XYZ file of C-alpha atoms in Angstrom:
173
model
C 68.979 101.546 101.777
C 72.207 101.875 103.662
C 74.336 102.920 106.583
C 77.026 105.598 106.838
C 79.232 103.639 109.263
C 82.488 102.557 107.627
C 84.466 100.176 109.849
C 88.012 99.314 108.736
C 89.089 95.733 109.247
C 92.444 96.281 107.511
C 95.817 96.104 109.213
C 96.167 99.921 109.277
C 92.901 100.490 111.153
C 92.119 103.736 109.303
C 89.253 105.966 110.385
C 87.104 106.650 107.330
C 84.991 109.774 106.860
C 81.947 109.705 104.579
C 81.575 112.632 102.201
C 78.487 113.468 100.144
C 75.855 110.782 100.489
C 78.245 107.800 100.391
C 76.702 104.841 102.158
C 77.173 101.149 102.844
C 74.593 98.855 101.263
C 72.477 96.749 103.593
C 70.892 94.841 100.707
C 71.826 91.145 101.039
C 73.414 90.798 97.565
C 75.693 93.804 98.103
C 75.973 93.845 101.910
C 78.974 95.898 103.006
C 79.506 97.470 99.579
C 80.116 101.208 99.261
C 77.471 102.865 97.078
C 78.642 105.916 95.091
C 76.493 107.868 92.635
C 79.272 109.530 90.599
C 78.459 113.054 91.726
C 81.072 113.475 94.452
C 80.430 110.844 97.143
C 83.607 109.337 98.591
C 85.388 108.095 101.704
C 88.599 109.615 102.996
C 91.107 108.738 105.704
C 94.340 110.220 106.965
C 97.318 108.059 106.108
C 100.472 108.569 108.154
C 102.872 106.630 105.934
C 104.419 108.950 103.352
C 106.251 106.344 101.257
C 105.532 102.760 100.356
C 107.449 100.766 97.790
C 105.520 97.486 97.838
C 101.726 97.568 97.832
C 98.615 95.595 97.004
C 95.211 97.093 96.215
C 92.361 94.595 96.038
C 88.714 95.461 95.638
C 85.550 94.459 93.821
C 83.561 96.972 91.791
C 80.349 97.037 89.826
C 79.627 99.863 87.381
C 76.953 100.585 84.818
C 77.845 104.188 83.934
C 80.677 106.686 84.355
C 80.516 109.503 86.908
C 80.098 113.149 85.924
C 83.716 113.569 84.765
C 83.909 110.358 82.726
C 87.076 109.210 84.525
C 85.974 107.206 87.576
C 88.593 106.974 90.311
C 88.221 103.915 92.568
C 91.072 104.645 95.009
C 93.651 107.422 95.265
C 96.288 109.085 97.383
C 96.470 111.902 94.849
C 94.713 115.167 95.638
C 95.362 117.013 92.348
C 93.375 114.999 89.744
C 96.524 114.301 87.805
C 98.374 112.023 90.209
C 101.014 114.698 90.664
C 101.321 114.062 94.392
C 100.309 110.407 94.602
C 98.625 107.629 92.698
C 95.140 106.707 91.561
C 93.342 103.706 90.096
C 90.723 104.525 87.465
C 87.924 102.423 85.960
C 86.088 104.057 83.065
C 84.823 103.425 79.561
C 87.138 106.151 78.278
C 90.367 104.537 79.539
C 89.478 101.105 80.989
C 91.709 100.168 83.945
C 94.583 102.566 84.413
C 96.990 103.255 87.276
C 98.616 106.706 87.425
C 101.566 107.689 89.602
C 102.985 111.201 89.879
C 101.495 112.338 86.571
C 102.480 109.248 84.571
C 100.777 106.004 83.701
C 102.370 103.524 86.090
C 102.738 101.096 83.223
C 99.350 99.596 83.993
C 96.797 100.332 81.333
C 94.206 97.862 80.082
C 91.442 98.796 77.645
C 88.052 97.302 78.467
C 84.566 98.456 79.420
C 84.045 98.136 83.196
C 80.468 99.463 82.903
C 78.839 96.082 82.265
C 76.824 95.909 85.509
C 78.867 92.919 86.758
C 80.863 92.823 90.011
C 84.529 92.359 88.992
C 87.511 91.644 91.259
C 90.550 93.908 90.786
C 94.011 93.154 92.170
C 96.899 95.569 91.604
C 100.191 94.655 93.220
C 103.783 95.812 93.252
C 106.652 93.839 94.722
C 109.990 95.576 94.227
C 109.549 97.229 90.854
C 107.296 94.525 89.309
C 103.692 95.664 88.933
C 100.791 93.419 87.932
C 97.081 93.982 87.422
C 94.455 91.237 87.488
C 90.761 91.351 86.712
C 88.717 88.423 87.989
C 91.935 86.499 88.716
C 93.377 86.890 85.208
C 96.509 88.987 84.764
C 95.734 91.696 82.205
C 98.785 93.967 82.482
C 102.279 94.145 83.932
C 105.076 96.664 84.093
C 107.993 97.874 86.172
C 108.250 101.066 88.211
C 110.061 101.698 91.487
C 108.752 105.171 92.401
C 107.232 105.181 95.943
C 103.428 105.110 95.808
C 102.063 106.621 98.989
C 102.367 110.318 98.988
C 102.959 113.596 100.660
C 99.208 114.268 100.569
C 98.601 112.238 103.748
C 95.124 111.247 102.511
C 93.692 108.141 100.904
C 90.315 108.359 99.162
C 87.878 105.744 97.901
C 85.559 107.002 95.186
C 87.400 110.023 93.815
C 90.800 111.614 93.139
C 91.325 114.900 94.937
C 88.224 116.900 94.026
C 87.869 115.213 90.642
C 86.909 111.928 88.942
C 83.971 110.781 91.130
C 83.224 107.048 90.965
C 79.770 105.887 89.872
C 79.004 102.384 91.096
C 79.600 99.985 93.949
C 82.967 99.213 95.579
C 83.437 96.308 97.942
C 86.247 94.919 100.128
């Protein structure tokens, strides 16, 4: 059971639009979590900022299977399914945790199976050109890259990348 109201408590105050049958869980254990079935459900919001050098993306996710494409995108500003006009964060059995930026791996790539049915905490951060990725508080990858990360697309999506890579699972925070 769930709701389709998606309030934003973040500093940007984005207005989120539900697409497909995306919904917020009202079940106590997952209250406030976004439920996505991997067939095209997602949230989207307009994002006025076209460039951002420093960023931090934190979220929790629980997965037990990949979506229909096999490459599950948790969050993206890309609208081309190749990160050619933005970035995306992927969690899938085929590639583990990977962060793409403008068609290239952003230097963050960590092989593991996220489809274990457990809620994991993900934290991807860039300060200057230093990029780190943590899973459950443990740093698993680091790299350097100074290319701006928010894009000319003007859209941020949770649960897919452009029209591709639908996320199958639960995303929270």
